PDB file of C-alpha atoms and ligand atoms in Angstrom:
ATOM      1  CA  MET E 159     -24.020   5.159  -8.250  1.00 43.00           C
ATOM      2  CA  THR E 160     -21.203   6.047  -5.941  1.00 47.00           C
ATOM      3  CA  ASP E 161     -22.383   9.592  -5.379  1.00 50.00           C
ATOM      4  CA  SER E 162     -25.721   8.434  -4.039  1.00 56.00           C
ATOM      5  CA  LEU E 163     -24.059   6.383  -1.321  1.00 67.00           C
ATOM      6  CA  PRO E 164     -24.926   8.217   1.868  1.00 73.00           C
ATOM      7  CA  LEU E 165     -22.459   8.747   4.651  1.00 81.00           C
ATOM      8  CA  PRO E 166     -24.062   7.768   7.934  1.00 82.00           C
ATOM      9  CA  SER E 167     -25.205  10.833   9.783  1.00 84.00           C
ATOM     10  CA  GLY E 168     -22.730  12.238  12.218  1.00 82.00           C
ATOM     11  CA  HIS E 169     -20.374  15.078  12.558  1.00 84.00           C
ATOM     12  CA  TRP E 170     -18.197  14.696   9.516  1.00 94.00           C
ATOM     13  CA  PRO E 171     -15.433  17.247   9.419  1.00 96.00           C
ATOM     14  CA  GLU E 172     -15.726  20.023   6.879  1.00 97.00           C
ATOM     15  CA  LEU E 173     -12.887  20.486   4.417  1.00 98.00           C
ATOM     16  CA  LEU E 174     -12.481  24.235   4.709  1.00 98.00           C
ATOM     17  CA  PRO E 175     -10.955  26.572   2.114  1.00 98.00           C
ATOM     18  CA  GLY E 176      -7.224  26.865   2.611  1.00 98.00           C
ATOM     19  CA  TRP E 177      -6.865  23.442   4.207  1.00 98.00           C
ATOM     20  CA  VAL E 178      -5.030  20.403   2.891  1.00 98.00           C
ATOM     21  CA  TRP E 179      -6.204  16.946   3.829  1.00 98.00           C
ATOM     22  CA  LEU E 180      -3.522  14.328   3.311  1.00 98.00           C
ATOM     23  CA  CYS E 181      -5.392  11.154   2.709  1.00 98.00           C
ATOM     24  CA  GLY E 182      -4.691   7.502   2.028  1.00 98.00           C
ATOM     25  CA  ALA E 183      -6.688   5.948  -0.804  1.00 98.00           C
ATOM     26  CA  GLY E 184      -5.940   2.350   0.131  1.00 98.00           C
ATOM     27  CA  PRO E 185      -4.323  -0.168  -2.183  1.00 98.00           C
ATOM     28  CA  GLY E 186      -6.780   0.086  -5.057  1.00 97.00           C
ATOM     29  CA  ASP E 187     -10.251  -1.339  -4.503  1.00 97.00           C
ATOM     30  CA  PRO E 188     -12.466   1.737  -3.936  1.00 96.00           C
ATOM     31  CA  GLY E 189     -14.330  -0.278  -1.310  1.00 96.00           C
ATOM     32  CA  LEU E 190     -11.235   0.045   0.856  1.00 97.00           C
ATOM     33  CA  LEU E 191     -11.521   3.825   1.079  1.00 97.00           C
ATOM     34  CA  THR E 192     -12.292   5.077   4.555  1.00 97.00           C
ATOM     35  CA  LEU E 193     -15.424   7.090   5.233  1.00 95.00           C
ATOM     36  CA  HIS E 194     -13.210  10.081   5.973  1.00 97.00           C
ATOM     37  CA  ALA E 195     -11.672   9.658   2.517  1.00 97.00           C
ATOM     38  CA  VAL E 196     -15.125   9.610   0.905  1.00 96.00           C
ATOM     39  CA  ASN E 197     -16.113  12.654   2.912  1.00 97.00           C
ATOM     40  CA  ALA E 198     -12.978  14.390   1.670  1.00 98.00           C
ATOM     41  CA  LEU E 199     -13.521  13.381  -1.958  1.00 97.00           C
ATOM     42  CA  ARG E 200     -16.997  14.872  -1.838  1.00 96.00           C
ATOM     43  CA  GLN E 201     -15.853  18.258  -0.618  1.00 97.00           C
ATOM     44  CA  ALA E 202     -12.566  18.868  -2.389  1.00 98.00           C
ATOM     45  CA  ASP E 203     -12.038  21.601  -4.965  1.00 98.00           C
ATOM     46  CA  VAL E 204      -8.774  19.985  -6.042  1.00 98.00           C
ATOM     47  CA  VAL E 205      -7.533  16.424  -5.769  1.00 98.00           C
ATOM     48  CA  ILE E 206      -3.780  15.982  -6.217  1.00 97.00           C
ATOM     49  CA  TYR E 207      -3.159  12.270  -6.661  1.00 97.00           C
ATOM     50  CA  ASP E 208      -0.315   9.821  -7.173  1.00 94.00           C
ATOM     51  CA  ALA E 209       0.237   7.096  -9.747  1.00 93.00           C
ATOM     52  CA  LEU E 210      -0.953   4.380  -7.389  1.00 93.00           C
ATOM     53  CA  VAL E 211      -4.378   5.937  -6.905  1.00 95.00           C
ATOM     54  CA  GLN E 212      -6.914   4.102  -9.046  1.00 91.00           C
ATOM     55  CA  GLU E 213      -8.730   6.345 -11.516  1.00 91.00           C
ATOM     56  CA  ALA E 214     -12.066   4.905 -10.335  1.00 93.00           C
ATOM     57  CA  ILE E 215     -11.505   6.569  -6.993  1.00 96.00           C
ATOM     58  CA  LEU E 216     -11.393   9.992  -8.640  1.00 96.00           C
ATOM     59  CA  ASP E 217     -14.955   9.392  -9.846  1.00 95.00           C
ATOM     60  CA  TRP E 218     -15.944  10.017  -6.250  1.00 95.00           C
ATOM     61  CA  ALA E 219     -14.916  13.642  -6.670  1.00 97.00           C
ATOM     62  CA  PRO E 220     -16.555  14.673  -9.962  1.00 97.00           C
ATOM     63  CA  GLN E 221     -16.813  18.290  -8.823  1.00 97.00           C
ATOM     64  CA  ALA E 222     -13.084  18.619  -8.229  1.00 98.00           C
ATOM     65  CA  GLU E 223     -10.159  19.434 -10.447  1.00 98.00           C
ATOM     66  CA  HIS E 224      -7.906  16.362 -10.663  1.00 97.00           C
ATOM     67  CA  ILE E 225      -4.183  16.978 -10.758  1.00 96.00           C
ATOM     68  CA  TYR E 226      -1.819  14.100 -11.435  1.00 95.00           C
ATOM     69  CA  ALA E 227       1.414  14.198  -9.453  1.00 93.00           C
ATOM     70  CA  GLY E 228       3.101  10.913 -10.168  1.00 83.00           C
ATOM     71  CA  LYS E 229       5.313   9.049 -12.543  1.00 65.00           C
ATOM     72  CA  ARG E 230       3.871   7.789 -15.791  1.00 57.00           C
ATOM     73  CA  GLY E 231       5.174   6.668 -19.164  1.00 49.00           C
ATOM     74  CA  GLY E 232       8.769   6.585 -17.976  1.00 49.00           C
ATOM     75  CA  LYS E 233       8.809  10.279 -17.136  1.00 53.00           C
ATOM     76  CA  PRO E 234      10.456  11.123 -13.835  1.00 55.00           C
ATOM     77  CA  SER E 235       8.082  11.688 -10.977  1.00 61.00           C
ATOM     78  CA  ALA E 236       7.241  15.215 -10.057  1.00 68.00           C
ATOM     79  CA  ASN E 237       9.819  16.544  -7.647  1.00 82.00           C
ATOM     80  CA  GLN E 238       8.706  16.005  -4.069  1.00 83.00           C
ATOM     81  CA  ARG E 239       9.450  19.587  -3.096  1.00 85.00           C
ATOM     82  CA  ASP E 240       7.456  20.879  -6.084  1.00 89.00           C
ATOM     83  CA  ILE E 241       4.455  18.803  -5.033  1.00 92.00           C
ATOM     84  CA  SER E 242       4.616  20.033  -1.461  1.00 93.00           C
ATOM     85  CA  LEU E 243       4.907  23.647  -2.581  1.00 94.00           C
ATOM     86  CA  ARG E 244       2.062  23.170  -5.057  1.00 96.00           C
ATOM     87  CA  LEU E 245      -0.089  22.087  -2.118  1.00 97.00           C
ATOM     88  CA  VAL E 246       0.964  25.199  -0.211  1.00 97.00           C
ATOM     89  CA  ASP E 247       0.059  27.381  -3.210  1.00 97.00           C
ATOM     90  CA  LEU E 248      -3.329  25.759  -3.755  1.00 98.00           C
ATOM     91  CA  ALA E 249      -4.182  26.168  -0.086  1.00 98.00           C
ATOM     92  CA  GLY E 250      -3.005  29.793  -0.315  1.00 98.00           C
ATOM     93  CA  GLU E 251      -5.486  30.332  -3.166  1.00 98.00           C
ATOM     94  CA  GLY E 252      -8.237  29.322  -0.765  1.00 98.00           C
ATOM     95  CA  LYS E 253      -8.874  25.917  -2.340  1.00 98.00           C
ATOM     96  CA  ARG E 254     -10.136  22.899  -0.437  1.00 98.00           C
ATOM     97  CA  VAL E 255      -7.241  20.609  -1.219  1.00 98.00           C
ATOM     98  CA  LEU E 256      -7.252  16.850  -1.042  1.00 98.00           C
ATOM     99  CA  ARG E 257      -3.841  15.242  -1.377  1.00 98.00           C
ATOM    100  CA  LEU E 258      -4.580  11.612  -2.188  1.00 98.00           C
ATOM    101  CA  LYS E 259      -1.905   8.960  -1.923  1.00 97.00           C
ATOM    102  CA  GLY E 260      -1.922   5.205  -2.468  1.00 97.00           C
ATOM    103  CA  GLY E 261      -2.256   3.018   0.613  1.00 98.00           C
ATOM    104  CA  ASP E 262      -1.479   4.906   3.777  1.00 98.00           C
ATOM    105  CA  PRO E 263       0.163   8.313   3.389  1.00 97.00           C
ATOM    106  CA  PHE E 264       2.616   7.651   6.222  1.00 98.00           C
ATOM    107  CA  VAL E 265       3.777   4.218   5.031  1.00 98.00           C
ATOM    108  CA  PHE E 266       6.608   4.626   2.513  1.00 95.00           C
ATOM    109  CA  GLY E 267       4.564   7.422   0.997  1.00 91.00           C
ATOM    110  CA  ARG E 268       6.468  10.574   1.917  1.00 92.00           C
ATOM    111  CA  GLY E 269       3.338  11.820   3.600  1.00 95.00           C
ATOM    112  CA  GLY E 270       5.360  12.961   6.565  1.00 95.00           C
ATOM    113  CA  GLU E 271       7.506  15.180   4.358  1.00 94.00           C
ATOM    114  CA  GLU E 272       4.491  16.764   2.692  1.00 96.00           C
ATOM    115  CA  ALA E 273       2.706  17.341   5.973  1.00 97.00           C
ATOM    116  CA  GLN E 274       5.846  18.846   7.474  1.00 97.00           C
ATOM    117  CA  THR E 275       6.194  21.323   4.599  1.00 96.00           C
ATOM    118  CA  LEU E 276       2.544  22.301   4.964  1.00 97.00           C
ATOM    119  CA  VAL E 277       2.896  22.901   8.684  1.00 98.00           C
ATOM    120  CA  GLN E 278       6.119  24.852   8.105  1.00 97.00           C
ATOM    121  CA  HIS E 279       4.111  27.105   5.764  1.00 97.00           C
ATOM    122  CA  SER E 280       1.322  27.440   8.343  1.00 98.00           C
ATOM    123  CA  VAL E 281      -1.147  25.513   6.189  1.00 98.00           C
ATOM    124  CA  PRO E 282      -3.683  23.646   8.327  1.00 98.00           C
ATOM    125  CA  VAL E 283      -3.688  19.905   7.695  1.00 98.00           C
ATOM    126  CA  ARG E 284      -5.672  16.807   8.536  1.00 98.00           C
ATOM    127  CA  ILE E 285      -4.221  13.329   8.108  1.00 98.00           C
ATOM    128  CA  ILE E 286      -6.497  10.519   6.958  1.00 98.00           C
ATOM    129  CA  PRO E 287      -4.842   7.107   7.237  1.00 98.00           C
ATOM    130  CA  GLY E 288      -5.486   4.458   4.626  1.00 98.00           C
ATOM    131  CA  ILE E 289      -5.133   0.718   4.301  1.00 98.00           C
ATOM    132  CA  SER E 290      -1.553  -0.010   3.391  1.00 98.00           C
ATOM    133  CA  ALA E 291      -0.761  -2.403   0.552  1.00 98.00           C
ATOM    134  CA  GLY E 292       1.491  -4.453   2.804  1.00 98.00           C
ATOM    135  CA  ILE E 293      -1.481  -5.362   4.976  1.00 98.00           C
ATOM    136  CA  GLY E 294      -4.627  -5.026   2.848  1.00 98.00           C
ATOM    137  CA  GLY E 295      -2.935  -6.197  -0.336  1.00 98.00           C
ATOM    138  CA  LEU E 296      -1.747  -9.371   1.332  1.00 98.00           C
ATOM    139  CA  ALA E 297      -5.200  -9.914   2.827  1.00 98.00           C
ATOM    140  CA  TYR E 298      -6.663  -9.843  -0.685  1.00 98.00           C
ATOM    141  CA  ALA E 299      -4.240 -12.637  -1.552  1.00 98.00           C
ATOM    142  CA  GLY E 300      -5.417 -14.656   1.443  1.00 98.00           C
ATOM    143  CA  ILE E 301      -2.232 -14.007   3.427  1.00 98.00           C
ATOM    144  CA  PRO E 302      -2.669 -12.842   7.031  1.00 98.00           C
ATOM    145  CA  VAL E 303       0.181 -10.496   7.834  1.00 97.00           C
ATOM    146  CA  THR E 304       0.301 -12.028  11.285  1.00 97.00           C
ATOM    147  CA  HIS E 305      -0.906 -15.480  12.192  1.00 96.00           C
ATOM    148  CA  ARG E 306      -0.558 -16.910  15.669  1.00 94.00           C
ATOM    149  CA  ASP E 307       1.118 -20.134  14.576  1.00 91.00           C
ATOM    150  CA  VAL E 308       3.630 -18.266  12.413  1.00 94.00           C
ATOM    151  CA  ASN E 309       4.687 -14.860  13.667  1.00 95.00           C
ATOM    152  CA  GLN E 310       4.449 -12.491  16.573  1.00 95.00           C
ATOM    153  CA  SER E 311       6.147  -9.723  14.643  1.00 96.00           C
ATOM    154  CA  VAL E 312       6.301  -8.451  11.117  1.00 97.00           C
ATOM    155  CA  THR E 313       8.862  -6.223   9.450  1.00 97.00           C
ATOM    156  CA  PHE E 314       7.940  -3.780   6.701  1.00 97.00           C
ATOM    157  CA  VAL E 315      10.844  -2.711   4.539  1.00 96.00           C
ATOM    158  CA  THR E 316      11.324  -0.736   1.368  1.00 95.00           C
ATOM    159  CA  GLY E 317      13.291  -2.337  -1.441  1.00 92.00           C
ATOM    160  CA  HIS E 318      14.801   0.890  -2.645  1.00 84.00           C
ATOM    161  CA  ASP E 319      15.639   4.281  -1.283  1.00 72.00           C
ATOM    162  CA  GLN E 320      15.546   7.792  -2.737  1.00 70.00           C
ATOM    163  CA  SER E 321      18.445   7.069  -5.061  1.00 72.00           C
ATOM    164  CA  GLY E 322      16.650   3.981  -6.392  1.00 74.00           C
ATOM    165  CA  GLU E 323      19.194   1.635  -4.820  1.00 77.00           C
ATOM    166  CA  THR E 324      18.586  -0.973  -2.133  1.00 77.00           C
ATOM    167  CA  PRO E 325      18.615   1.118   1.022  1.00 76.00           C
ATOM    168  CA  SER E 326      22.152   1.141   2.375  1.00 77.00           C
ATOM    169  CA  SER E 327      20.829   1.998   5.830  1.00 79.00           C
ATOM    170  CA  LEU E 328      19.090  -1.382   6.019  1.00 86.00           C
ATOM    171  CA  ASP E 329      20.917  -4.158   7.787  1.00 90.00           C
ATOM    172  CA  TRP E 330      19.536  -7.068   5.782  1.00 92.00           C
ATOM    173  CA  ALA E 331      21.386  -9.592   7.905  1.00 93.00           C
ATOM    174  CA  SER E 332      19.674  -8.462  11.090  1.00 94.00           C
ATOM    175  CA  ILE E 333      16.339  -8.255   9.322  1.00 95.00           C
ATOM    176  CA  ALA E 334      16.878 -11.829   8.147  1.00 95.00           C
ATOM    177  CA  ARG E 335      17.757 -12.964  11.659  1.00 94.00           C
ATOM    178  CA  GLY E 336      15.173 -10.965  13.588  1.00 93.00           C
ATOM    179  CA  SER E 337      12.044 -10.903  11.431  1.00 95.00           C
ATOM    180  CA  GLN E 338       9.654 -13.786  11.309  1.00 96.00           C
ATOM    181  CA  VAL E 339       7.773 -12.363   8.350  1.00 98.00           C
ATOM    182  CA  ILE E 340       9.196  -9.716   6.032  1.00 98.00           C
ATOM    183  CA  VAL E 341       6.930  -7.567   3.881  1.00 98.00           C
ATOM    184  CA  ILE E 342       8.804  -5.682   1.192  1.00 98.00           C
ATOM    185  CA  TYR E 343       7.463  -2.629  -0.613  1.00 97.00           C
ATOM    186  CA  MET E 344       9.072  -1.511  -3.880  1.00 96.00           C
ATOM    187  CA  GLY E 345      11.056  -4.719  -3.972  1.00 96.00           C
ATOM    188  CA  MET E 346      10.695  -5.823  -7.601  1.00 96.00           C
ATOM    189  CA  LYS E 347      13.650  -3.932  -9.050  1.00 93.00           C
ATOM    190  CA  HIS E 348      16.170  -5.322  -6.592  1.00 94.00           C
ATOM    191  CA  VAL E 349      14.552  -8.642  -5.780  1.00 96.00           C
ATOM    192  CA  GLU E 350      17.654 -10.583  -6.711  1.00 95.00           C
ATOM    193  CA  ARG E 351      19.833  -8.587  -4.333  1.00 94.00           C
ATOM    194  CA  ILE E 352      17.268  -8.647  -1.533  1.00 95.00           C
ATOM    195  CA  ALA E 353      16.666 -12.388  -1.756  1.00 97.00           C
ATOM    196  CA  GLY E 354      20.417 -12.930  -1.980  1.00 96.00           C
ATOM    197  CA  ALA E 355      21.033 -10.904   1.170  1.00 95.00           C
ATOM    198  CA  LEU E 356      18.361 -12.831   3.089  1.00 96.00           C
ATOM    199  CA  LEU E 357      19.763 -16.171   1.896  1.00 97.00           C
ATOM    200  CA  ASP E 358      23.318 -15.124   2.774  1.00 95.00           C
ATOM    201  CA  ALA E 359      22.081 -14.320   6.271  1.00 95.00           C
ATOM    202  CA  GLY E 360      20.734 -17.830   6.680  1.00 95.00           C
ATOM    203  CA  ARG E 361      17.089 -17.770   5.611  1.00 97.00           C
ATOM    204  CA  PRO E 362      16.306 -21.102   3.959  1.00 97.00           C
ATOM    205  CA  ALA E 363      15.991 -21.240   0.178  1.00 98.00           C
ATOM    206  CA  SER E 364      12.789 -23.229   0.661  1.00 98.00           C
ATOM    207  CA  GLU E 365      11.098 -20.451   2.671  1.00 98.00           C
ATOM    208  CA  PRO E 366       7.665 -19.650   1.222  1.00 98.00           C
ATOM    209  CA  CYS E 367       7.309 -16.291  -0.508  1.00 98.00           C
ATOM    210  CA  ALA E 368       4.534 -14.511  -2.345  1.00 98.00           C
ATOM    211  CA  VAL E 369       4.491 -11.692  -4.842  1.00 98.00           C
ATOM    212  CA  VAL E 370       1.196  -9.818  -4.943  1.00 98.00           C
ATOM    213  CA  CYS E 371       0.884  -7.452  -7.898  1.00 98.00           C
ATOM    214  CA  SER E 372      -1.755  -4.746  -8.304  1.00 98.00           C
ATOM    215  CA  ALA E 373      -3.317  -6.064  -5.156  1.00 98.00           C
ATOM    216  CA  THR E 374      -7.036  -5.465  -4.585  1.00 98.00           C
ATOM    217  CA  THR E 375      -7.564  -4.251  -8.170  1.00 97.00           C
ATOM    218  CA  GLY E 376      -9.151  -6.177 -11.017  1.00 96.00           C
ATOM    219  CA  ALA E 377      -5.620  -6.851 -12.270  1.00 97.00           C
ATOM    220  CA  GLN E 378      -4.396  -8.520  -9.080  1.00 98.00           C
ATOM    221  CA  GLN E 379      -1.929 -11.350  -9.668  1.00 98.00           C
ATOM    222  CA  VAL E 380      -0.293 -13.558  -7.076  1.00 98.00           C
ATOM    223  CA  LEU E 381       2.842 -15.620  -7.506  1.00 98.00           C
ATOM    224  CA  GLU E 382       3.690 -18.213  -4.892  1.00 98.00           C
ATOM    225  CA  THR E 383       7.350 -19.068  -4.808  1.00 98.00           C
ATOM    226  CA  THR E 384      10.282 -19.611  -2.463  1.00 98.00           C
ATOM    227  CA  LEU E 385      13.128 -17.391  -1.390  1.00 98.00           C
ATOM    228  CA  GLY E 386      15.583 -19.401  -3.468  1.00 98.00           C
ATOM    229  CA  THR E 387      13.573 -19.114  -6.680  1.00 98.00           C
ATOM    230  CA  MET E 388      11.699 -15.825  -6.206  1.00 98.00           C
ATOM    231  CA  ALA E 389      13.929 -13.630  -8.378  1.00 98.00           C
ATOM    232  CA  HIS E 390      13.997 -16.173 -11.187  1.00 98.00           C
ATOM    233  CA  ASP E 391      10.250 -16.812 -10.990  1.00 98.00           C
ATOM    234  CA  ILE E 392       9.448 -13.119 -11.094  1.00 98.00           C
ATOM    235  CA  GLY E 393      11.641 -12.768 -14.171  1.00 96.00           C
ATOM    236  CA  GLN E 394       9.884 -15.695 -15.856  1.00 97.00           C
ATOM    237  CA  SER E 395       6.397 -14.542 -14.919  1.00 97.00           C
ATOM    238  CA  GLY E 396       6.577 -11.111 -16.503  1.00 94.00           C
ATOM    239  CA  LEU E 397       4.869  -9.675 -13.435  1.00 97.00           C
ATOM    240  CA  GLU E 398       5.095  -5.915 -13.111  1.00 96.00           C
ATOM    241  CA  PRO E 399       5.053  -3.512 -10.181  1.00 96.00           C
ATOM    242  CA  PRO E 400       3.357  -2.371  -8.064  1.00 97.00           C
ATOM    243  CA  ALA E 401       3.974  -5.468  -6.025  1.00 98.00           C
ATOM    244  CA  ILE E 402       4.310  -6.482  -2.428  1.00 98.00           C
ATOM    245  CA  LEU E 403       6.759  -9.260  -1.630  1.00 98.00           C
ATOM    246  CA  CYS E 404       6.103 -11.364   1.420  1.00 98.00           C
ATOM    247  CA  VAL E 405       8.737 -13.680   2.875  1.00 98.00           C
ATOM    248  CA  GLY E 406       7.607 -16.126   5.536  1.00 98.00           C
ATOM    249  CA  ARG E 407       5.443 -19.074   6.413  1.00 97.00           C
ATOM    250  CA  SER E 408       2.270 -16.995   6.604  1.00 97.00           C
ATOM    251  CA  VAL E 409       2.283 -17.265   2.810  1.00 98.00           C
ATOM    252  CA  LEU E 410       1.257 -20.921   3.265  1.00 98.00           C
ATOM    253  CA  MET E 411      -2.048 -19.776   4.721  1.00 98.00           C
ATOM    254  CA  ARG E 412      -3.072 -18.764   1.216  1.00 98.00           C
ATOM    255  CA  GLN E 413      -3.619 -22.458   0.566  1.00 98.00           C
ATOM    256  CA  VAL E 414      -6.636 -22.306   2.862  1.00 98.00           C
ATOM    257  CA  LEU E 415      -7.499 -18.580   2.784  1.00 98.00           C
ATOM    258  CA  ASP E 416      -7.451 -17.686  -0.915  1.00 98.00           C
ATOM    259  CA  TRP E 417     -10.923 -16.286  -0.562  1.00 98.00           C
ATOM    260  CA  GLN E 418     -10.904 -14.659  -3.981  1.00 97.00           C
ATOM    261  CA  GLY E 419     -10.236 -18.060  -5.515  1.00 97.00           C
ATOM    262  CA  MET E 420     -13.077 -19.475  -3.474  1.00 97.00           C
ATOM    263  CA  ILE E 421     -15.432 -16.740  -4.700  1.00 97.00           C
ATOM    264  CA  ALA E 422     -14.404 -17.815  -8.203  1.00 96.00           C
ATOM    265  CA  GLY E 423     -15.413 -21.384  -7.344  1.00 98.00           C
ATOM    266  CA  GLU E 424     -12.044 -22.943  -6.477  1.00 97.00           C
ATOM    267  CA  ALA E 425     -11.803 -25.302  -3.541  1.00 97.00           C
ATOM    268  CA  PRO E 426      -9.226 -24.554  -0.861  1.00 97.00           C
ATOM    269  CA  ARG E 427      -6.040 -26.470  -1.672  1.00 97.00           C
ATOM    270  CA  ASN E 428      -5.178 -27.464   1.875  1.00 97.00           C
ATOM    271  CA  LEU E 429      -7.340 -26.938   4.949  1.00 97.00           C
ATOM    272  CA  ASP E 430      -4.374 -27.213   7.316  1.00 96.00           C
ATOM    273  CA  PRO E 431      -1.296 -25.854   5.524  1.00 97.00           C
ATOM    274  CA  LEU E 432       0.741 -25.392   8.699  1.00 96.00           C
ATOM    275  CA  GLY E 433       0.077 -28.960   9.788  1.00 93.00           C
ATOM    276  CA  ARG E 434      -1.305 -27.923  13.160  1.00 86.00           C
ATOM    277  CA  GLY E 435      -4.210 -30.316  13.117  1.00 80.00           C
ATOM    278  CA  ARG E 436      -7.841 -29.282  13.085  1.00 67.00           C
ATOM    279  CA  PRO E 437      -9.808 -27.562  14.385  1.00 62.00           C
ATOM    280  CA  ALA E 438      -7.248 -24.775  14.220  1.00 53.00           C
ATOM    281  CA  GLU E 439      -9.183 -22.515  16.593  1.00 57.00           C
ATOM    282  CA  SER E 440      -8.655 -24.694  19.677  1.00 55.00           C
ATOM    283  CA  ALA E 441      -6.982 -23.043  22.684  1.00 55.00           C
TER     284      ALA E 441
HETATM  285  N1  SAH T1038       1.818   4.356   0.893  1.00 81.63           N
HETATM  286  C1  SAH T1038       1.700   3.111   0.160  1.00 81.63           C
HETATM  287  C2  SAH T1038       3.038   2.605  -0.305  1.00 81.63           C
HETATM  288  C3  SAH T1038       3.700   3.513  -1.312  1.00 81.63           C
HETATM  289  S1  SAH T1038       5.225   2.891  -1.862  1.00 81.63           S
HETATM  290  C4  SAH T1038       0.979   2.079   1.038  1.00 81.63           C
HETATM  291  O1  SAH T1038       0.800   2.319   2.225  1.00 81.63           O
HETATM  292  O2  SAH T1038       0.575   1.044   0.506  1.00 81.63           O
HETATM  293  C5  SAH T1038       4.775   2.101  -3.361  1.00 81.63           C
HETATM  294  C6  SAH T1038       4.820   0.617  -3.210  1.00 81.63           C
HETATM  295  O3  SAH T1038       3.693   0.164  -2.489  1.00 81.63           O
HETATM  296  C7  SAH T1038       4.778  -0.164  -4.507  1.00 81.63           C
HETATM  297  O4  SAH T1038       6.032  -0.213  -5.128  1.00 81.63           O
HETATM  298  C8  SAH T1038       4.343  -1.504  -4.006  1.00 81.63           C
HETATM  299  O5  SAH T1038       5.395  -2.183  -3.377  1.00 81.63           O
HETATM  300  C9  SAH T1038       3.344  -1.117  -2.945  1.00 81.63           C
HETATM  301  N2  SAH T1038       1.966  -1.074  -3.439  1.00 81.63           N
HETATM  302  C10 SAH T1038       1.136  -0.029  -3.409  1.00 81.63           C
HETATM  303  N3  SAH T1038      -0.070  -0.359  -3.923  1.00 81.63           N
HETATM  304  C11 SAH T1038       0.019  -1.648  -4.276  1.00 81.63           C
HETATM  305  C12 SAH T1038      -0.886  -2.591  -4.850  1.00 81.63           C
HETATM  306  N4  SAH T1038      -2.145  -2.267  -5.169  1.00 81.63           N
HETATM  307  N5  SAH T1038      -0.452  -3.841  -5.062  1.00 81.63           N
HETATM  308  C13 SAH T1038       0.803  -4.220  -4.735  1.00 81.63           C
HETATM  309  N6  SAH T1038       1.697  -3.379  -4.204  1.00 81.63           N
HETATM  310  C14 SAH T1038       1.313  -2.119  -3.970  1.00 81.63           C
END
């Protein structure tokens, strides 16, 4: 029973009437909620949640009204300004408001915009970070977002902007040149264009890539591919968003770190996928 899980004693903040807590729900697995998120779920009068928030997480707030504020069934998503103003109104009614967003609210989640509107309307806010899909989702696929033998930097990019197009402000050529590992959110729709831009800028067609769909949920699926074949392979696979695309050699580490496969009884495919020799922990 989730509601019998105690929070360790301590001074947990109280969600007061008239406040809005803007909280990340993580990528899906309820076990990846933070303790602050659980504390918030327990106290809220209203939970306003997005499409990427797993329904199971709402079970942690049975006392609260649940309001859906996302896109579903092809309907356009609720207007961002309407959502922000709804939060202002609910707080004005004296509700304890929990605004729950997938992953981390400040990572491609428009959390900054919502928080700004709240502050502009003098609504007191607390921000509760969450585990972002581009980090936690890859970890559930056995892909370390940084790995000493592969990358000392990582670039997070969004595959489309407000208009739904590939962001025109992004200089894909410099990203291709300057980023050892590229993690792409919302990249499925324009994968062909994105991969094409990276290839045009000189990334090798053989570069390892992974597509991690519905990461950390029971429906997680992982496709291992290469930059040259990624768009085609995604088309063939029938995989659907939400998905994180990862471009870079860290994807190879899945051959040894696919821990979910190992739980299911599979042997690691390759104990030394980067060919560094073993033991890998030396020096
Ligand atoms: N704030 C969120 C990102 C919101 S943007 C975060 O920090 O994770 C929405 C995009 O996030 C999706 O299109 C997808 O690229 C990614 N995403 C979110 N949850 C995901 C999941 N469980 N599996 C794979 N990708 C996910």
